Structures are given as C-alpha cells and as structure tokens.
Amino acid sequence: MSAQRKRTVVLISGRGSNMTALIAAASDPAFPAEIVGVISDKADAAGLGVAKARGIATQVISRAGHGSKQAHDAAIDAALAAFNAEIVALAGYMRILTPGFVQKWQGRMINIHPALLPAFKGLDTHARALAAGIRIHGCTVHFVTPEMDDGPIIAQAAVPVMVGDNADTLAARVLKAEHQLYPLALGLVAEGKARMAAGRTVLAHFADDADNATSVVMAPDPLREEADLEHLARITP
Ligand code: GRF
C-alpha cells in the first residue's frame, strides 16, 4: 500500500480541525493517502501549529503578497507542484479559487461543506438550517468545480437537529460528523473508489462488499453506532 499512497496537500484558513482529522487518519500507513503538506492563506491560522507539531510541512501563501487572485492561485499551484501533490483537500479554506486553478485540479480536489448539499451552499449554514426549521442536517464532501459548493457529491453524513439547538450546538454536532466523513471520503478518492467522470461522482470497485457498497460508504461505522437512521427517525419530531 505505502508505495501507492496518494500525496495529499490540505488547504486551510483557520482552526484546521478537519485537517487534523485527515492527518490522524493518514498517520495509519494503511490509509491510502498521505498528508505531505499544509498550505494556509492566513499566517495566523491555528491549524498551522497543529500541522507543524505533527511533523507536516507547512507553507503560508497570503493573498496580500500577490497582485491578483490569479497570481495567488498560481503561487499555490506552484507550491502544490513542489509537494508533488496528487490530491488537494480544502478544509476550511475560505477563498473562492479561480476557474483556471479549479479546472486544472478538477477530479483531484475535494472540499468539505457543513450542510447536506445542495441545501445551504455558502456561509452560516447552521444558523440558516435552524431558521429553515429542518430536522436533519449534516455535512458533505464533494469534488470542487468552479461554482461554489456545487461539485459532485462524494459522501454525506446526517445529524439530527435537536430541540433547543443553537448554531453553536448544531455546528459542534455536525463538526463531529465532518471529522468522520472527511477521512472516509479522502480514502475513497485516494483508492480510486470515488472518481469524477462527466460531471458526476462514480462510486466503484467495492469488490469486498459489492451488495452493500453504497450503504457502507454513506454510513461510516462510528456515526452509524451513534445515530443510525432508525434512531434519527425516533428522535426527530
Ligand atoms: C468546517 O465546518 C468545514 O466544513 C467548513 O469550514 C469549517 C472549517 O473548520 N468548510 P476547521 O478549520 O476544519 O476546524
């Protein structure tokens, strides 16, 4: 496995808890991706310290240091080339990437979004979910395409909206699911079990569990134990 592990660079802007989950998963030599670098557009991103402490190479590439969005993304692209990156994982990277950059990495760049897409694209997803009164919320990992939060869905995890939730309690519940889902989705992409073709995600090669492949993918074990669908049905009014 180790010879084929996909070289993955994580792009962050802040806290980096999803980055940390990816690094933790990839610390297992059997995981199909290795995290070879972390790039931040913010010098004060808390995630940089976490990555360094785990021995991961970090780089700050700030927008201010570049004359245009294109020049900024070109610098990121050059850094990715220097890392020999094969996969890019956006993890709380708070900038819209330019179409040329996105097209270059299409099918090899993934993002995590804190809502069940295509609902609640954009920011403040938890407050908007509460305002809409939905009872099931969650998170999505998708391939990145030029339009924001619009690319083909790779995997999703659902959590209940509880009576009495506020945006913070709901965000915390979703974040826990994010930390399960993102390593699962990165693993699928790195293994070639999820790939992008003709604008869609193709899930394939689940030879070890051909009959139940999709349901296994969509319900990572730790999440299923905590909140299986039957349980969700009972606790959501
Ligand atoms: C996460 O909720 C992620 O889904 C969203 O931004 C947040 C980043 O959090 N894109 P962290 O930096 O991974 O802790």
XYZ file of N, CA and C and ligand atoms in Angstrom:
725
model
N 0.819 -1.201 0.000
C 0.000 0.000 0.000
C 0.864 1.266 0.000
N 1.945 1.284 0.797
C 2.623 2.564 1.031
C 3.159 3.193 -0.255
N 3.594 2.362 -1.215
C 4.134 2.920 -2.463
C 3.062 3.681 -3.236
N 1.805 3.278 -3.038
C 0.734 3.896 -3.824
C -0.021 4.981 -3.069
N 0.394 5.268 -1.866
C -0.378 6.272 -1.098
C -0.368 7.591 -1.857
N -1.527 8.201 -1.976
C -1.648 9.426 -2.771
C -1.161 10.632 -1.968
N -0.270 11.389 -2.596
C 0.305 12.557 -1.935
C -0.755 13.665 -1.890
N -1.122 14.052 -0.688
C -2.251 14.965 -0.489
C -1.794 16.217 0.250
N -2.220 17.372 -0.263
C -1.950 18.652 0.400
C -3.280 19.236 0.858
N -3.305 19.729 2.099
C -4.524 20.296 2.676
C -4.418 21.821 2.670
N -5.466 22.477 2.195
C -5.521 23.946 2.210
C -6.451 24.411 3.328
N -5.952 25.285 4.177
C -6.737 25.771 5.315
C -6.686 27.301 5.373
N -7.587 27.857 6.207
C -7.526 29.282 6.523
C -7.584 29.535 8.024
N -7.883 28.497 8.813
C -8.140 28.774 10.230
C -7.817 27.630 11.158
N -8.840 27.237 11.906
C -8.700 26.281 13.010
C -8.059 24.962 12.590
N -8.502 24.412 11.477
C -7.859 23.197 10.975
C -8.264 21.904 11.652
N -9.472 21.841 12.193
C -9.849 20.586 12.859
C -10.087 19.469 11.841
N -10.603 19.804 10.665
C -10.736 18.767 9.630
C -9.373 18.331 9.120
N -8.464 19.287 8.950
C -7.078 18.962 8.586
C -6.499 17.977 9.599
N -6.739 18.259 10.891
C -6.218 17.394 11.950
C -6.799 15.987 11.826
N -8.078 15.896 11.483
C -8.706 14.572 11.312
C -8.069 13.822 10.140
N -7.752 14.559 9.067
C -7.110 13.910 7.913
C -5.700 13.445 8.268
N -4.960 14.285 8.986
C -3.599 13.902 9.395
C -3.653 12.663 10.289
N -4.628 12.642 11.202
C -4.744 11.496 12.118
C -5.037 10.221 11.332
N -5.971 10.307 10.376
C -6.310 9.116 9.586
C -5.103 8.646 8.785
N -4.372 9.616 8.220
C -3.246 9.279 7.345
C -2.011 8.845 8.130
N -2.055 8.983 9.448
C -0.913 8.507 10.235
C -0.890 6.975 10.264
N -1.983 6.349 9.856
C -2.018 4.899 9.684
C -1.413 4.572 8.318
N -0.313 3.820 8.289
C 0.344 3.545 6.998
C -0.567 2.819 6.016
N -1.633 2.209 6.499
C -2.560 1.507 5.598
C -3.546 2.468 4.939
N -3.601 3.720 5.414
C -4.530 4.685 4.803
C -4.023 5.025 3.404
N -4.909 5.103 2.411
C -4.442 5.242 1.021
C -3.916 6.626 0.630
N -4.001 7.606 1.524
C -3.430 8.931 1.230
C -2.451 9.305 2.334
N -1.417 10.066 1.956
C -0.542 10.641 2.990
C -0.613 12.157 2.876
N -0.575 12.832 4.024
C -0.629 14.289 4.024
C 0.812 14.784 3.959
N 1.178 15.354 2.805
C 2.578 15.751 2.600
C 2.781 17.245 2.852
N 1.700 18.000 2.966
C 1.868 19.425 3.216
C 0.556 20.093 3.562
N 0.679 21.247 4.227
C -0.485 22.074 4.555
C -0.163 23.490 4.096
N -1.082 24.074 3.335
C -0.915 25.444 2.854
C -2.033 26.288 3.455
N -1.673 27.452 3.998
C -2.677 28.380 4.528
C -2.535 29.732 3.849
N -3.668 30.397 3.637
C -3.609 31.770 3.127
C -3.524 32.766 4.273
N -3.604 32.262 5.511
C -3.534 33.134 6.695
C -2.341 32.717 7.556
N -1.462 33.686 7.843
C -0.274 33.370 8.640
C -0.647 32.966 10.065
N -1.804 33.452 10.552
C -2.171 33.166 11.944
C -3.160 32.005 12.066
N -3.302 31.201 11.014
C -4.224 30.057 11.090
C -3.752 29.093 12.181
N -4.655 28.780 13.100
C -4.290 27.903 14.224
C -3.853 26.526 13.727
N -4.406 26.090 12.608
C -4.082 24.768 12.085
C -2.610 24.610 11.717
N -1.932 25.712 11.412
C -0.511 25.624 11.029
C 0.319 25.024 12.165
N 0.059 25.487 13.384
C 0.796 24.978 14.543
C 0.529 23.506 14.769
N -0.716 23.109 14.567
C -1.083 21.699 14.749
C -0.333 20.842 13.731
N -0.319 21.292 12.471
C 0.361 20.523 11.422
C 1.859 20.405 11.721
N 2.466 21.539 12.092
C 3.912 21.525 12.410
C 4.201 20.544 13.532
N 3.365 20.595 14.571
C 3.575 19.710 15.726
C 3.498 18.247 15.329
N 2.826 17.963 14.232
C 2.723 16.576 13.763
C 3.738 16.280 12.664
N 4.678 17.200 12.464
C 5.774 16.949 11.522
C 5.400 17.131 10.068
N 4.312 17.856 9.808
C 3.890 18.082 8.419
C 4.452 19.422 7.929
N 4.972 19.460 6.719
C 5.496 20.700 6.136
C 4.355 21.698 5.942
N 4.587 22.942 6.317
C 3.550 23.970 6.158
C 4.085 25.135 5.337
N 3.156 25.822 4.713
C 3.525 26.984 3.921
C 2.404 28.010 4.008
N 2.772 29.292 4.172
C 1.781 30.365 4.146
C 1.890 31.061 2.792
N 0.781 31.127 2.079
C 0.738 31.844 0.791
C -0.430 32.820 0.894
N -0.104 34.065 1.235
C -1.179 35.012 1.533
C -1.617 35.755 0.278
N -2.873 36.138 0.266
C -3.408 36.891 -0.875
C -2.689 38.225 -1.006
N -2.358 38.829 0.155
C -1.748 40.170 0.156
C -0.411 40.187 -0.583
N 0.269 39.058 -0.589
C 1.571 39.009 -1.231
C 1.506 38.877 -2.749
N 0.308 38.889 -3.314
C 0.158 38.662 -4.755
C -0.767 39.699 -5.374
N -0.441 40.090 -6.600
C -1.138 41.204 -7.241
C -2.564 40.917 -7.662
N -2.879 39.653 -7.892
C -4.224 39.319 -8.371
C -4.613 37.955 -7.796
N -5.882 37.635 -7.924
C -6.346 36.304 -7.490
C -5.643 35.217 -8.300
N -5.455 35.517 -9.610
C -4.785 34.530 -10.479
C -3.357 34.277 -10.018
N -2.658 35.378 -9.665
C -1.265 35.236 -9.219
C -1.202 34.464 -7.898
N -2.182 34.722 -7.027
C -2.240 33.996 -5.751
C -2.423 32.497 -6.006
N -3.384 32.161 -6.852
C -3.637 30.743 -7.128
C -2.463 30.100 -7.881
N -1.778 30.889 -8.716
C -0.604 30.353 -9.420
C 0.492 29.999 -8.416
N 0.626 30.821 -7.373
C 1.630 30.536 -6.344
C 1.253 29.268 -5.578
N -0.039 29.101 -5.317
C -0.493 27.871 -4.641
C -0.233 26.667 -5.549
N -0.523 26.827 -6.824
C -0.304 25.736 -7.777
C 1.177 25.341 -7.825
N 2.045 26.355 -7.794
C 3.491 26.065 -7.803
C 3.900 25.320 -6.535
N 3.313 25.712 -5.409
C 3.628 25.020 -4.149
C 3.131 23.579 -4.194
N 1.959 23.382 -4.788
C 1.431 22.016 -4.914
C 2.361 21.163 -5.779
N 2.881 21.775 -6.852
C 3.809 21.051 -7.719
C 5.077 20.689 -6.946
N 5.543 21.630 -6.116
C 6.753 21.361 -5.333
C 6.521 20.227 -4.327
N 5.304 20.108 -3.860
C 4.955 18.997 -2.950
C 4.691 17.700 -3.718
N 4.715 17.754 -5.040
C 4.281 16.610 -5.876
C 2.892 16.145 -5.475
N 2.013 17.099 -5.256
C 0.669 16.756 -4.800
C -0.110 16.028 -5.885
N -0.852 15.024 -5.443
C -1.757 14.303 -6.347
C -3.216 14.621 -6.034
N -3.473 14.954 -4.776
C -4.829 15.305 -4.347
C -4.734 16.579 -3.503
N -5.731 17.465 -3.670
C -5.838 18.664 -2.835
C -7.120 18.552 -2.018
N -7.005 18.741 -0.704
C -8.177 18.690 0.171
C -8.382 20.066 0.798
N -9.482 20.716 0.445
C -9.816 22.006 1.055
C -10.482 21.723 2.395
N -9.986 22.361 3.438
C -10.531 22.108 4.784
C -10.667 23.448 5.504
N -11.792 24.099 5.256
C -11.978 25.428 5.829
C -11.112 26.461 5.131
N -10.862 26.263 3.832
C -10.132 27.261 3.037
C -11.158 28.283 2.568
N -11.005 29.525 3.008
C -12.101 30.498 2.914
C -12.013 31.409 1.694
N -11.408 30.941 0.623
C -11.368 31.732 -0.603
C -11.967 30.952 -1.756
N -12.574 31.698 -2.674
C -13.057 31.074 -3.910
C -11.848 30.952 -4.831
N -11.590 29.769 -5.313
C -10.438 29.562 -6.198
C -10.816 29.933 -7.633
N -9.832 30.401 -8.381
C -10.105 30.863 -9.749
C -10.433 29.667 -10.663
N -11.279 29.902 -11.689
C -11.721 28.792 -12.544
C -10.558 28.016 -13.176
N -9.502 28.723 -13.579
C -8.372 28.033 -14.209
C -7.721 27.054 -13.249
N -7.548 27.474 -11.996
C -6.954 26.603 -10.977
C -7.872 25.413 -10.724
N -9.166 25.699 -10.582
C -10.121 24.626 -10.283
C -10.147 23.615 -11.425
N -10.138 24.114 -12.667
C -10.190 23.185 -13.795
C -8.955 22.297 -13.834
N -7.813 22.892 -13.516
C -6.576 22.116 -13.526
C -6.639 20.943 -12.537
N -7.271 21.191 -11.375
C -7.295 20.179 -10.322
C -8.604 19.398 -10.285
N -9.485 19.658 -11.223
C -10.802 19.010 -11.189
C -10.669 17.492 -11.176
N -11.443 16.876 -10.274
C -11.368 15.421 -10.107
C -10.313 15.011 -9.101
N -9.428 15.971 -8.762
C -8.352 15.673 -7.792
C -8.419 16.621 -6.596
N -9.433 17.473 -6.556
C -9.567 18.441 -5.451
C -10.946 18.272 -4.820
N -10.946 18.128 -3.479
C -12.199 17.891 -2.760
C -12.360 18.921 -1.649
N -13.613 19.081 -1.199
C -13.933 20.079 -0.164
C -14.954 19.483 0.787
N -14.911 19.968 2.035
C -15.977 19.591 2.978
C -16.826 20.812 3.267
N -18.149 20.587 3.234
C -19.099 21.687 3.444
C -20.037 21.305 4.588
N -20.296 22.235 5.506
C -21.088 21.876 6.691
C -22.594 21.973 6.469
N -23.098 21.250 5.499
C -24.539 21.127 5.252
C -24.736 19.971 4.280
N -25.971 19.512 4.193
C -26.300 18.453 3.235
C -26.596 19.111 1.898
N -25.560 19.260 1.078
C -25.733 19.876 -0.245
C -26.719 19.041 -1.066
N -27.498 19.646 -1.964
C -27.358 21.034 -2.409
C -28.067 22.065 -1.531
N -28.516 21.679 -0.343
C -29.107 22.676 0.562
C -27.996 23.496 1.218
N -28.278 24.740 1.481
C -27.406 25.605 2.279
C -25.970 25.688 1.761
N -25.828 26.069 0.506
C -24.497 26.424 -0.001
C -24.055 27.710 0.688
N -22.764 27.981 0.686
C -22.288 29.258 1.219
C -22.055 29.239 2.720
N -22.122 30.409 3.325
C -21.731 30.593 4.733
C -22.927 30.466 5.685
N -22.618 30.441 6.996
C -23.643 30.451 8.062
C -24.663 29.334 7.879
N -24.194 28.166 7.527
C -25.121 27.075 7.200
C -25.964 26.657 8.407
N -25.368 26.698 9.614
C -26.095 26.175 10.779
C -27.216 27.123 11.185
N -26.933 28.417 11.191
C -27.980 29.395 11.510
C -29.096 29.335 10.475
N -28.729 29.167 9.221
C -29.745 29.115 8.164
C -30.554 27.818 8.258
N -29.906 26.731 8.644
C -30.625 25.466 8.817
C -31.651 25.597 9.946
N -31.234 26.230 11.046
C -32.164 26.430 12.163
C -33.318 27.330 11.748
N -32.996 28.389 11.029
C -34.050 29.323 10.599
C -35.047 28.631 9.679
N -34.547 27.669 8.890
C -35.437 26.960 7.962
C -36.267 25.895 8.675
N -35.861 25.546 9.900
C -36.621 24.566 10.668
C -36.424 23.118 10.246
N -35.326 22.827 9.540
C -35.104 21.433 9.125
C -34.780 20.581 10.356
N -35.120 19.289 10.288
C -34.878 18.377 11.424
C -33.637 17.528 11.210
N -33.167 17.416 9.978
C -31.954 16.646 9.665
C -30.965 17.577 8.970
N -29.750 17.623 9.485
C -28.708 18.483 8.929
C -27.485 17.593 8.726
N -26.355 18.162 8.340
C -25.203 17.298 8.171
C -24.080 17.948 7.402
N -23.289 17.127 6.739
C -22.123 17.634 6.023
C -21.904 16.813 4.758
N -21.148 17.410 3.853
C -20.954 16.839 2.518
C -19.490 16.978 2.115
N -18.920 15.937 1.542
C -17.636 16.072 0.857
C -17.912 15.942 -0.645
N -17.373 16.876 -1.414
C -17.658 16.895 -2.854
C -16.398 17.261 -3.639
N -16.399 16.875 -4.897
C -15.344 17.345 -5.798
C -15.563 18.835 -6.034
N -14.469 19.580 -6.171
C -14.572 21.022 -6.360
C -14.685 21.338 -7.848
N -15.707 22.128 -8.165
C -15.901 22.637 -9.529
C -15.932 24.159 -9.430
N -15.887 24.867 -10.573
C -15.751 26.331 -10.483
C -16.865 27.015 -9.679
N -18.073 26.488 -9.720
C -19.145 27.126 -8.942
C -19.093 26.653 -7.488
N -19.216 27.593 -6.557
C -19.007 27.290 -5.131
C -20.002 26.251 -4.586
N -19.483 25.257 -3.870
C -20.297 24.241 -3.189
C -21.240 23.511 -4.141
N -20.805 23.326 -5.371
C -21.696 22.815 -6.407
C -21.212 21.504 -7.026
N -20.035 21.043 -6.681
C -19.453 19.890 -7.377
C -20.101 18.574 -6.983
N -19.809 17.513 -7.739
C -20.400 16.204 -7.475
C -20.129 15.709 -6.053
N -21.173 15.210 -5.433
C -21.110 14.750 -4.039
C -20.417 13.400 -3.969
N -19.479 13.289 -3.027
C -18.769 12.020 -2.810
C -19.393 11.253 -1.645
N -19.636 11.953 -0.531
C -20.181 11.288 0.661
C -20.865 12.322 1.539
N -21.852 11.866 2.300
C -22.564 12.760 3.210
C -22.792 12.051 4.536
N -22.894 12.854 5.592
C -23.279 12.325 6.906
C -24.387 13.204 7.455
N -25.370 12.572 8.068
C -26.529 13.305 8.599
C -26.475 13.332 10.119
N -26.918 14.428 10.691
C -27.103 14.508 12.149
C -28.489 15.120 12.405
N -29.087 14.805 13.549
C -30.387 15.401 13.862
C -30.231 16.845 14.321
N -31.246 17.641 14.064
C -31.360 18.948 14.713
C -32.193 18.713 15.966
N -31.637 19.028 17.125
C -32.316 18.739 18.384
C -33.120 19.953 18.845
N -34.189 19.683 19.552
C -34.951 20.774 20.156
C -34.015 21.547 21.091
N -34.011 22.849 20.988
C -33.145 23.651 21.852
C -31.782 23.945 21.258
N -31.491 23.392 20.069
C -30.199 23.675 19.431
C -30.046 25.162 19.120
N -28.827 25.654 19.229
C -28.483 26.941 18.631
C -27.386 26.661 17.598
N -26.957 27.706 16.896
C -25.998 27.487 15.806
C -24.718 26.822 16.317
N -24.334 27.121 17.558
C -23.093 26.549 18.095
C -23.235 25.061 18.429
N -24.342 24.703 19.070
C -24.509 23.287 19.425
C -24.684 22.446 18.161
N -25.390 23.008 17.199
C -25.586 22.284 15.937
C -24.261 22.161 15.183
N -23.492 23.245 15.156
C -22.183 23.219 14.477
C -21.281 22.161 15.101
N -21.316 22.064 16.424
C -20.451 21.095 17.113
C -20.842 19.669 16.739
N -22.170 19.414 16.637
C -22.619 18.065 16.270
C -22.223 17.744 14.834
N -22.372 18.718 13.941
C -22.001 18.495 12.538
C -20.486 18.297 12.429
N -19.734 19.093 13.186
C -18.267 19.016 13.094
C -17.763 17.616 13.453
N -18.393 17.013 14.460
C -18.019 15.653 14.845
C -18.219 14.699 13.651
N -19.316 14.895 12.959
C -19.573 14.063 11.771
C -18.569 14.383 10.660
N -18.207 15.657 10.524
C -17.222 16.050 9.499
C -15.923 15.275 9.703
N -15.520 15.165 10.968
C -14.235 14.532 11.259
C -14.245 13.036 10.961
N -15.436 12.443 10.932
C -15.563 11.048 10.492
C -15.613 10.970 8.970
N -16.374 11.907 8.400
C -16.677 11.806 6.972
C -15.488 12.141 6.077
N -14.714 13.168 6.474
C -13.678 13.639 5.538
C -12.602 12.573 5.301
N -12.092 11.924 6.359
C -11.112 10.856 6.084
C -11.704 9.731 5.237
N -12.961 9.405 5.498
C -13.604 8.354 4.703
C -13.625 8.733 3.232
N -14.028 9.977 2.957
C -14.146 10.425 1.562
C -12.773 10.544 0.903
N -11.796 11.075 1.627
C -10.446 11.169 1.055
C -9.924 9.776 0.725
N -10.183 8.836 1.617
C -9.756 7.458 1.372
C -10.375 6.896 0.092
N -11.646 7.170 -0.108
C -12.332 6.670 -1.311
C -11.705 7.245 -2.578
N -11.415 8.552 -2.540
C -10.828 9.198 -3.719
C -9.409 8.655 -3.948
N -8.649 8.543 -2.871
C -7.257 8.092 -2.992
C -7.175 6.666 -3.520
N -8.156 5.847 -3.146
C -8.172 4.452 -3.603
C -8.772 4.295 -4.994
N -9.321 5.388 -5.522
C -9.991 5.301 -6.822
C -11.386 4.718 -6.736
N -11.930 4.633 -5.517
C -13.299 4.102 -5.375
C -14.342 5.183 -5.621
N -13.938 6.436 -5.512
C -14.808 7.548 -5.899
C -14.017 8.399 -6.871
N -14.564 8.565 -8.067
C -13.874 9.419 -9.032
C -14.902 10.250 -9.764
N -14.413 11.334 -10.369
C -15.316 12.231 -11.075
C -15.240 11.927 -12.561
N -16.394 11.742 -13.168
C -16.452 11.499 -14.614
C -17.706 12.159 -15.158
N -17.555 12.901 -16.241
C -18.684 13.566 -16.910
C -19.535 14.353 -15.917
N -18.866 15.044 -15.007
C -19.581 15.915 -14.083
C -20.304 15.212 -12.952
N -20.050 13.913 -12.782
C -20.703 13.173 -11.705
C -19.676 12.374 -10.932
N -20.065 11.949 -9.723
C -19.209 11.046 -8.963
C -19.547 9.608 -9.327
N -18.527 8.842 -9.637
C -18.710 7.418 -9.893
C -18.125 6.656 -8.717
N -18.961 5.868 -8.050
C -18.503 5.018 -6.946
C -18.334 3.611 -7.495
N -17.165 3.032 -7.309
C -16.918 1.723 -7.921
C -15.847 0.967 -7.153
N -15.658 -0.271 -7.546
C -14.594 -1.127 -7.008
C -14.798 -1.489 -5.542
N -16.029 -1.752 -5.148
C -16.262 -2.220 -3.785
C -16.349 -3.739 -3.796
N -15.299 -4.341 -4.346
C -15.331 -5.786 -4.571
C -15.522 -6.545 -3.268
N -15.041 -5.970 -2.155
C -15.107 -6.696 -0.894
C -16.528 -6.728 -0.322
N -17.391 -5.834 -0.793
C -18.766 -5.812 -0.281
C -19.683 -5.265 -1.372
N -19.733 -6.007 -2.476
C -20.410 -5.483 -3.666
C -21.885 -5.172 -3.419
N -22.557 -5.993 -2.588
C -24.005 -5.808 -2.421
C -24.346 -4.555 -1.622
N -23.525 -4.270 -0.639
C -23.870 -3.190 0.279
C -22.945 -1.992 0.160
N -22.207 -1.932 -0.912
C -21.130 -0.945 -1.001
C -21.604 0.460 -0.697
N -22.687 0.884 -1.319
C -23.084 2.270 -1.185
C -23.506 2.587 0.234
N -24.274 1.689 0.845
C -24.733 1.991 2.197
C -23.561 1.999 3.167
N -22.592 1.150 2.929
C -21.416 1.149 3.805
C -20.684 2.478 3.681
N -20.580 2.948 2.440
C -19.873 4.197 2.213
C -20.572 5.354 2.913
N -21.884 5.381 2.829
C -22.616 6.535 3.320
C -22.795 6.532 4.834
N -22.509 5.429 5.483
C -22.682 5.387 6.922
C -21.408 4.901 7.596
N -20.461 5.803 7.807
C -19.239 5.400 8.495
C -19.582 4.809 9.853
N -18.893 3.750 10.205
C -19.303 2.986 11.381
C -19.515 3.792 12.653
N -18.574 4.664 13.038
C -18.755 5.356 14.309
C -20.031 6.190 14.315
N -20.346 6.739 13.159
C -21.538 7.569 13.071
C -22.783 6.693 13.167
N -22.730 5.562 12.493
C -23.887 4.671 12.477
C -24.190 4.189 13.894
N -23.151 3.929 14.659
C -23.378 3.477 16.030
C -24.047 4.557 16.858
N -23.644 5.803 16.646
C -24.190 6.882 17.473
C -25.595 7.265 17.061
N -25.860 7.272 15.793
C -27.136 7.803 15.337
C -27.546 7.111 14.054
N -28.036 5.859 14.167
C -28.468 5.208 12.937
C -29.810 5.781 12.506
N -30.217 5.391 11.331
C -31.405 6.037 10.761
C -32.658 5.804 11.597
N -32.792 4.607 12.141
C -33.948 4.319 12.985
C -33.977 5.269 14.174
N -32.800 5.451 14.745
C -32.681 6.332 15.909
C -33.056 7.758 15.519
N -32.550 8.212 14.366
C -32.886 9.554 13.904
C -34.395 9.693 13.749
N -35.030 8.656 13.197
C -36.467 8.722 12.954
C -37.224 8.853 14.275
N -36.697 8.231 15.323
C -37.373 8.320 16.611
C -37.195 9.676 17.275
N -36.045 10.280 17.111
C -35.794 11.490 17.902
C -36.137 12.771 17.169
N -36.419 12.701 15.877
C -36.798 13.952 15.210
C -38.315 14.003 15.106
N -38.930 15.073 15.571
C -40.390 15.141 15.621
C -40.997 15.054 14.220
C -15.822 23.295 8.699
O -17.106 23.364 9.267
C -15.879 22.997 7.237
O -16.953 22.190 6.882
C -16.065 24.364 6.647
O -15.296 25.229 7.439
C -15.126 24.656 8.724
C -13.652 24.535 8.940
O -13.353 24.078 10.237
N -15.709 24.357 5.241
P -11.882 23.521 10.544
O -10.918 24.637 10.154
O -11.675 22.290 9.749
O -11.861 23.282 12.033
